[in-house]
């Protein structure tokens, strides 16, 4: 029987490696969608050895370039395979304002617009039983959407990485809820995973107090394997396949208030994002 296909972005990172390992062990054919191909190849060889699954391959994608996102999707479309799992795992927290070739703030592109476009482009390859999981963050709760500044600058005013990161995670959470309603009748589930605070490079502030932060907090922060557990359950567990449009923490759904379920900017966010990506759709 032909293996089901799973696509995982940022599959060479800390949590991405753990997610890829679990999905490969479950018998899926895995496409590691990565930016750093050399690092990804090292991880791929390790994962093939660890899991015994030879069907792990690497495809290039740069979520800071909408062209490469569209190119990746076209390569998947050309193969004509049904996509069973899509894990939007890759993320960044930039230390300074970088504007992409598409005119987007880089954190916004990598964390939200890139995954949005990728998901929209791959939807025709999905159907009954397909699962989409978006990696969000507890910081969505302090996020705001300042239009039109969100796409170009990440936030209104000067650059500050934490609010911008939070804003992208709010956008991705709202996208999860909105998309789940749009594809429910097709039997596609869409859920969000909050991994908690995980010991990865992304939480390094590149500030003078980093060594002190490491000493005080890292012993209590989750490992990549622990952080990946919620996403893995959403991708693979039978029970989680029965729910959609949920935010999940520690492998359990979290109650969301109407503030998020019926967010006043949800429709506007969808419409504005469609305008940003329309060239590639």
Short mmCIF file of C-alpha atoms in Angstrom, two decimals:
data_model
loop_
_atom_site.label_atom_id
_atom_site.label_comp_id
_atom_site.label_asym_id
_atom_site.label_seq_id
_atom_site.Cartn_x
_atom_site.Cartn_y
_atom_site.Cartn_z
CA UNK A 1 0.00 0.00 0.00
CA UNK A 2 1.34 3.45 -0.93
CA UNK A 3 2.47 5.57 1.98
CA UNK A 4 0.54 8.70 2.87
CA UNK A 5 2.33 12.01 2.32
CA UNK A 6 3.25 14.48 5.05
CA UNK A 7 4.81 17.91 4.48
CA UNK A 8 6.64 19.57 7.38
CA UNK A 9 8.17 23.04 7.20
CA UNK A 10 11.24 23.77 9.30
CA UNK A 11 11.70 20.02 9.62
CA UNK A 12 15.41 20.41 10.39
CA UNK A 13 14.86 22.54 13.51
CA UNK A 14 14.53 21.36 17.10
CA UNK A 15 10.80 20.68 17.19
CA UNK A 16 10.69 20.05 13.45
CA UNK A 17 13.11 17.14 13.83
CA UNK A 18 10.97 15.59 16.57
CA UNK A 19 7.79 16.02 14.53
CA UNK A 20 9.46 14.51 11.47
CA UNK A 21 10.73 11.57 13.52
CA UNK A 22 7.24 10.81 14.88
CA UNK A 23 5.53 11.12 11.49
CA UNK A 24 8.20 8.99 9.78
CA UNK A 25 7.87 6.32 12.49
CA UNK A 26 4.13 6.31 11.87
CA UNK A 27 4.84 5.21 8.30
CA UNK A 28 4.31 8.39 6.31
CA UNK A 29 6.38 9.51 3.39
CA UNK A 30 7.80 12.81 4.57
CA UNK A 31 8.81 15.91 2.67
CA UNK A 32 11.09 18.08 4.79
CA UNK A 33 10.43 21.60 3.53
CA UNK A 34 13.57 23.48 4.58
CA UNK A 35 15.65 26.58 3.91
CA UNK A 36 19.10 25.27 4.92
CA UNK A 37 19.53 22.23 2.67
CA UNK A 38 22.92 21.20 4.07
CA UNK A 39 21.65 21.10 7.64
CA UNK A 40 18.47 19.39 6.51
CA UNK A 41 20.44 16.62 4.79
CA UNK A 42 22.32 15.87 8.01
CA UNK A 43 19.01 15.62 9.85
CA UNK A 44 17.45 13.54 7.07
CA UNK A 45 20.20 10.94 7.22
CA UNK A 46 19.91 10.78 11.00
CA UNK A 47 16.13 10.37 10.82
CA UNK A 48 16.30 7.65 8.17
CA UNK A 49 18.67 5.74 10.43
CA UNK A 50 16.59 6.36 13.58
CA UNK A 51 13.20 5.49 12.09
CA UNK A 52 14.08 2.93 9.41
CA UNK A 53 11.89 4.94 7.03
CA UNK A 54 13.71 5.52 3.74
CA UNK A 55 10.94 7.72 2.36
CA UNK A 56 12.16 11.01 3.80
CA UNK A 57 13.12 13.66 1.27
CA UNK A 58 14.09 17.33 1.30
CA UNK A 59 12.58 20.15 -0.75
CA UNK A 60 13.74 23.75 -0.66
CA UNK A 61 11.45 26.47 0.62
CA UNK A 62 12.11 29.98 1.93
CA UNK A 63 9.05 31.36 3.67
CA UNK A 64 10.56 34.84 3.36
CA UNK A 65 10.17 34.52 -0.43
CA UNK A 66 6.65 34.00 -1.73
CA UNK A 67 8.10 32.91 -5.07
CA UNK A 68 9.85 29.94 -3.48
CA UNK A 69 6.66 29.07 -1.59
CA UNK A 70 4.71 29.06 -4.84
CA UNK A 71 7.49 27.09 -6.58
CA UNK A 72 7.44 24.48 -3.81
CA UNK A 73 3.68 24.13 -4.10
CA UNK A 74 3.95 23.73 -7.89
CA UNK A 75 6.45 20.90 -7.45
CA UNK A 76 4.04 19.17 -5.09
CA UNK A 77 1.15 19.77 -7.50
CA UNK A 78 3.19 18.30 -10.38
CA UNK A 79 3.55 15.06 -8.44
CA UNK A 80 -0.22 14.93 -8.08
CA UNK A 81 -0.10 13.18 -4.71
CA UNK A 82 -2.73 13.53 -2.01
CA UNK A 83 -1.38 15.46 0.97
CA UNK A 84 -2.49 13.85 4.22
CA UNK A 85 -0.58 16.04 6.68
CA UNK A 86 0.65 19.63 6.46
CA UNK A 87 2.65 20.86 9.44
CA UNK A 88 3.36 24.61 9.34
CA UNK A 89 6.16 24.46 11.89
CA UNK A 90 8.84 26.89 10.68
CA UNK A 91 9.13 30.22 12.46
CA UNK A 92 11.46 33.09 13.23
CA UNK A 93 11.87 36.01 15.61
CA UNK A 94 14.03 38.58 13.85
CA UNK A 95 16.43 40.82 15.80
CA UNK A 96 16.05 43.77 13.44
CA UNK A 97 13.64 44.93 10.77
CA UNK A 98 14.30 43.14 7.47
CA UNK A 99 12.04 43.74 4.48
CA UNK A 100 11.65 40.82 2.08
CA UNK A 101 11.63 40.91 -1.71
CA UNK A 102 7.83 40.97 -1.45
CA UNK A 103 7.85 44.11 0.71
CA UNK A 104 6.89 42.21 3.87
CA UNK A 105 8.51 42.39 7.29
CA UNK A 106 10.48 39.13 7.49
CA UNK A 107 8.92 37.77 10.70
CA UNK A 108 5.47 38.39 9.22
CA UNK A 109 6.40 36.56 6.03
CA UNK A 110 8.01 33.52 7.66
CA UNK A 111 5.51 33.10 10.49
CA UNK A 112 2.29 34.00 8.75
CA UNK A 113 2.09 35.04 5.09
CA UNK A 114 4.38 32.24 3.83
CA UNK A 115 2.44 29.51 5.69
CA UNK A 116 -0.84 31.09 4.57
CA UNK A 117 0.20 30.95 0.90
CA UNK A 118 1.62 27.45 1.21
CA UNK A 119 -1.58 26.16 2.77
CA UNK A 120 -3.80 27.85 0.21
CA UNK A 121 -1.71 26.44 -2.64
CA UNK A 122 -1.76 22.89 -1.25
CA UNK A 123 -5.48 22.76 -0.43
CA UNK A 124 -6.38 21.30 -3.86
CA UNK A 125 -4.19 18.30 -2.97
CA UNK A 126 -6.09 17.69 0.27
CA UNK A 127 -9.40 16.07 1.04
CA UNK A 128 -11.28 13.90 3.48
CA UNK A 129 -9.01 13.04 6.41
CA UNK A 130 -6.27 15.57 5.63
CA UNK A 131 -4.92 17.46 8.62
CA UNK A 132 -3.34 20.91 8.80
CA UNK A 133 -1.52 21.93 11.98
CA UNK A 134 -0.15 25.42 12.58
CA UNK A 135 2.50 26.05 15.23
CA UNK A 136 1.44 29.09 17.20
CA UNK A 137 2.48 30.47 20.60
CA UNK A 138 0.98 31.61 23.88
CA UNK A 139 2.08 35.10 22.85
CA UNK A 140 -0.93 35.33 20.52
CA UNK A 141 -2.75 36.64 23.61
CA UNK A 142 -0.73 39.87 23.55
CA UNK A 143 -0.80 40.23 19.78
CA UNK A 144 -2.52 43.05 17.89
CA UNK A 145 -3.21 43.62 14.21
CA UNK A 146 -2.42 47.18 13.21
CA UNK A 147 -3.43 47.56 9.57
CA UNK A 148 -1.84 48.46 7.24
CA UNK A 149 1.40 48.44 9.30
CA UNK A 150 1.20 44.72 10.14
CA UNK A 151 2.39 43.43 6.77
CA UNK A 152 5.07 46.05 6.10
CA UNK A 153 6.45 46.68 9.59
CA UNK A 154 5.02 43.98 11.84
CA UNK A 155 3.60 46.58 14.20
CA UNK A 156 2.81 50.25 14.45
CA UNK A 157 5.80 52.34 15.46
CA UNK A 158 9.40 51.21 15.93
CA UNK A 159 10.81 47.72 15.70
CA UNK A 160 10.52 45.44 18.72
CA UNK A 161 10.81 41.74 18.09
CA UNK A 162 8.53 40.30 20.78
CA UNK A 163 5.38 42.29 19.87
CA UNK A 164 5.95 41.59 16.18
CA UNK A 165 6.35 37.86 16.86
CA UNK A 166 3.19 37.94 18.99
CA UNK A 167 1.27 39.69 16.22
CA UNK A 168 2.24 36.99 13.71
CA UNK A 169 1.11 34.26 16.09
CA UNK A 170 -2.24 35.99 16.58
CA UNK A 171 -2.63 36.18 12.81
CA UNK A 172 -1.79 32.47 12.44
CA UNK A 173 -4.27 31.57 15.19
CA UNK A 174 -7.05 33.53 13.49
CA UNK A 175 -6.13 31.94 10.16
CA UNK A 176 -6.46 28.51 11.80
CA UNK A 177 -9.96 29.28 13.06
CA UNK A 178 -11.12 30.92 9.83
CA UNK A 179 -9.71 28.26 7.51
CA UNK A 180 -11.17 25.43 9.60
CA UNK A 181 -14.66 26.77 8.92
CA UNK A 182 -14.01 27.19 5.21
CA UNK A 183 -12.79 23.60 4.65
CA UNK A 184 -14.85 21.71 7.24
CA UNK A 185 -17.27 20.33 4.63
CA UNK A 186 -14.32 18.86 2.71
CA UNK A 187 -13.34 16.78 5.73
CA UNK A 188 -10.08 18.68 6.27
CA UNK A 189 -9.20 19.52 9.87
CA UNK A 190 -7.21 22.62 10.82
CA UNK A 191 -5.83 23.06 14.33
CA UNK A 192 -3.18 25.09 16.14
CA UNK A 193 -0.51 23.80 18.51
CA UNK A 194 1.01 25.93 21.27
CA UNK A 195 4.28 24.25 22.27
CA UNK A 196 4.88 26.40 25.34
CA UNK A 197 8.28 28.00 25.87
CA UNK A 198 10.77 25.65 24.26
CA UNK A 199 14.55 25.59 24.56
CA UNK A 200 15.46 26.55 21.00
CA UNK A 201 17.58 29.28 19.42
CA UNK A 202 14.48 31.33 18.66
CA UNK A 203 14.09 32.47 22.29
CA UNK A 204 17.60 33.96 22.46
CA UNK A 205 17.23 37.72 22.78
CA UNK A 206 20.79 38.57 21.72
CA UNK A 207 20.89 40.94 24.67
CA UNK A 208 23.32 41.42 27.58
CA UNK A 209 21.03 39.51 29.95
CA UNK A 210 20.93 36.31 27.85
CA UNK A 211 23.44 34.40 30.04
CA UNK A 212 21.39 35.24 33.13
CA UNK A 213 18.20 34.18 31.36
CA UNK A 214 19.79 30.84 30.50
CA UNK A 215 20.86 30.21 34.10
CA UNK A 216 17.50 31.14 35.63
CA UNK A 217 14.96 29.89 33.13
CA UNK A 218 16.26 27.24 30.72
CA UNK A 219 16.15 24.42 33.32
CA UNK A 220 12.37 24.96 33.48
CA UNK A 221 11.78 25.38 29.75
CA UNK A 222 10.47 22.49 27.67
CA UNK A 223 12.75 20.42 25.50
CA UNK A 224 12.05 20.34 21.74
CA UNK A 225 10.57 16.85 22.17
CA UNK A 226 8.21 18.06 24.87
CA UNK A 227 7.31 21.14 22.83
CA UNK A 228 6.57 19.04 19.75
CA UNK A 229 4.21 16.66 21.57
CA UNK A 230 1.04 18.70 21.03
CA UNK A 231 1.65 19.09 17.29
CA UNK A 232 2.44 15.38 16.99
CA UNK A 233 -0.83 14.45 18.71
CA UNK A 234 -2.78 16.72 16.35
CA UNK A 235 -1.13 15.11 13.34
CA UNK A 236 -1.34 11.47 14.37
CA UNK A 237 -3.78 10.72 17.20
CA UNK A 238 -7.14 9.29 16.20
CA UNK A 239 -9.15 11.37 18.67
CA UNK A 240 -7.57 14.69 17.70
CA UNK A 241 -8.52 13.98 14.11
CA UNK A 242 -12.14 14.45 15.14
CA UNK A 243 -11.80 18.13 16.08
CA UNK A 244 -11.06 21.23 14.05
CA UNK A 245 -10.60 24.95 14.61
CA UNK A 246 -9.02 24.45 18.03
CA UNK A 247 -5.99 25.80 19.85
CA UNK A 248 -4.18 23.05 21.75
CA UNK A 249 -1.80 23.16 24.70
CA UNK A 250 -0.12 20.15 26.34
CA UNK A 251 -2.03 17.84 23.98
CA UNK A 252 -5.43 19.19 25.03
CA UNK A 253 -7.75 21.79 23.47
CA UNK A 254 -7.76 25.17 25.18
CA UNK A 255 -10.93 27.18 25.59
CA UNK A 256 -10.96 30.22 23.35
CA UNK A 257 -13.20 33.17 24.10
CA UNK A 258 -15.43 34.86 21.54
CA UNK A 259 -12.74 37.53 21.30
CA UNK A 260 -10.78 35.05 19.18
CA UNK A 261 -13.49 32.76 17.80
CA UNK A 262 -15.27 35.79 16.36
CA UNK A 263 -12.39 38.24 16.25
CA UNK A 264 -13.42 41.63 14.91
CA UNK A 265 -10.51 41.64 12.43
CA UNK A 266 -10.70 38.03 11.25
CA UNK A 267 -12.48 38.75 7.97
CA UNK A 268 -10.29 41.79 7.32
CA UNK A 269 -7.13 39.77 7.96
CA UNK A 270 -8.22 37.15 5.42
CA UNK A 271 -9.10 39.77 2.80
CA UNK A 272 -5.86 41.73 3.26
CA UNK A 273 -3.75 38.57 3.17
CA UNK A 274 -5.47 37.47 -0.04
CA UNK A 275 -4.38 40.77 -1.57
CA UNK A 276 -0.79 40.18 -0.45
CA UNK A 277 -0.60 36.73 -2.05
CA UNK A 278 -2.97 37.14 -5.03
CA UNK A 279 -0.03 37.27 -7.48
CA UNK A 280 0.87 33.71 -6.49
CA UNK A 281 -2.64 32.28 -6.39
#
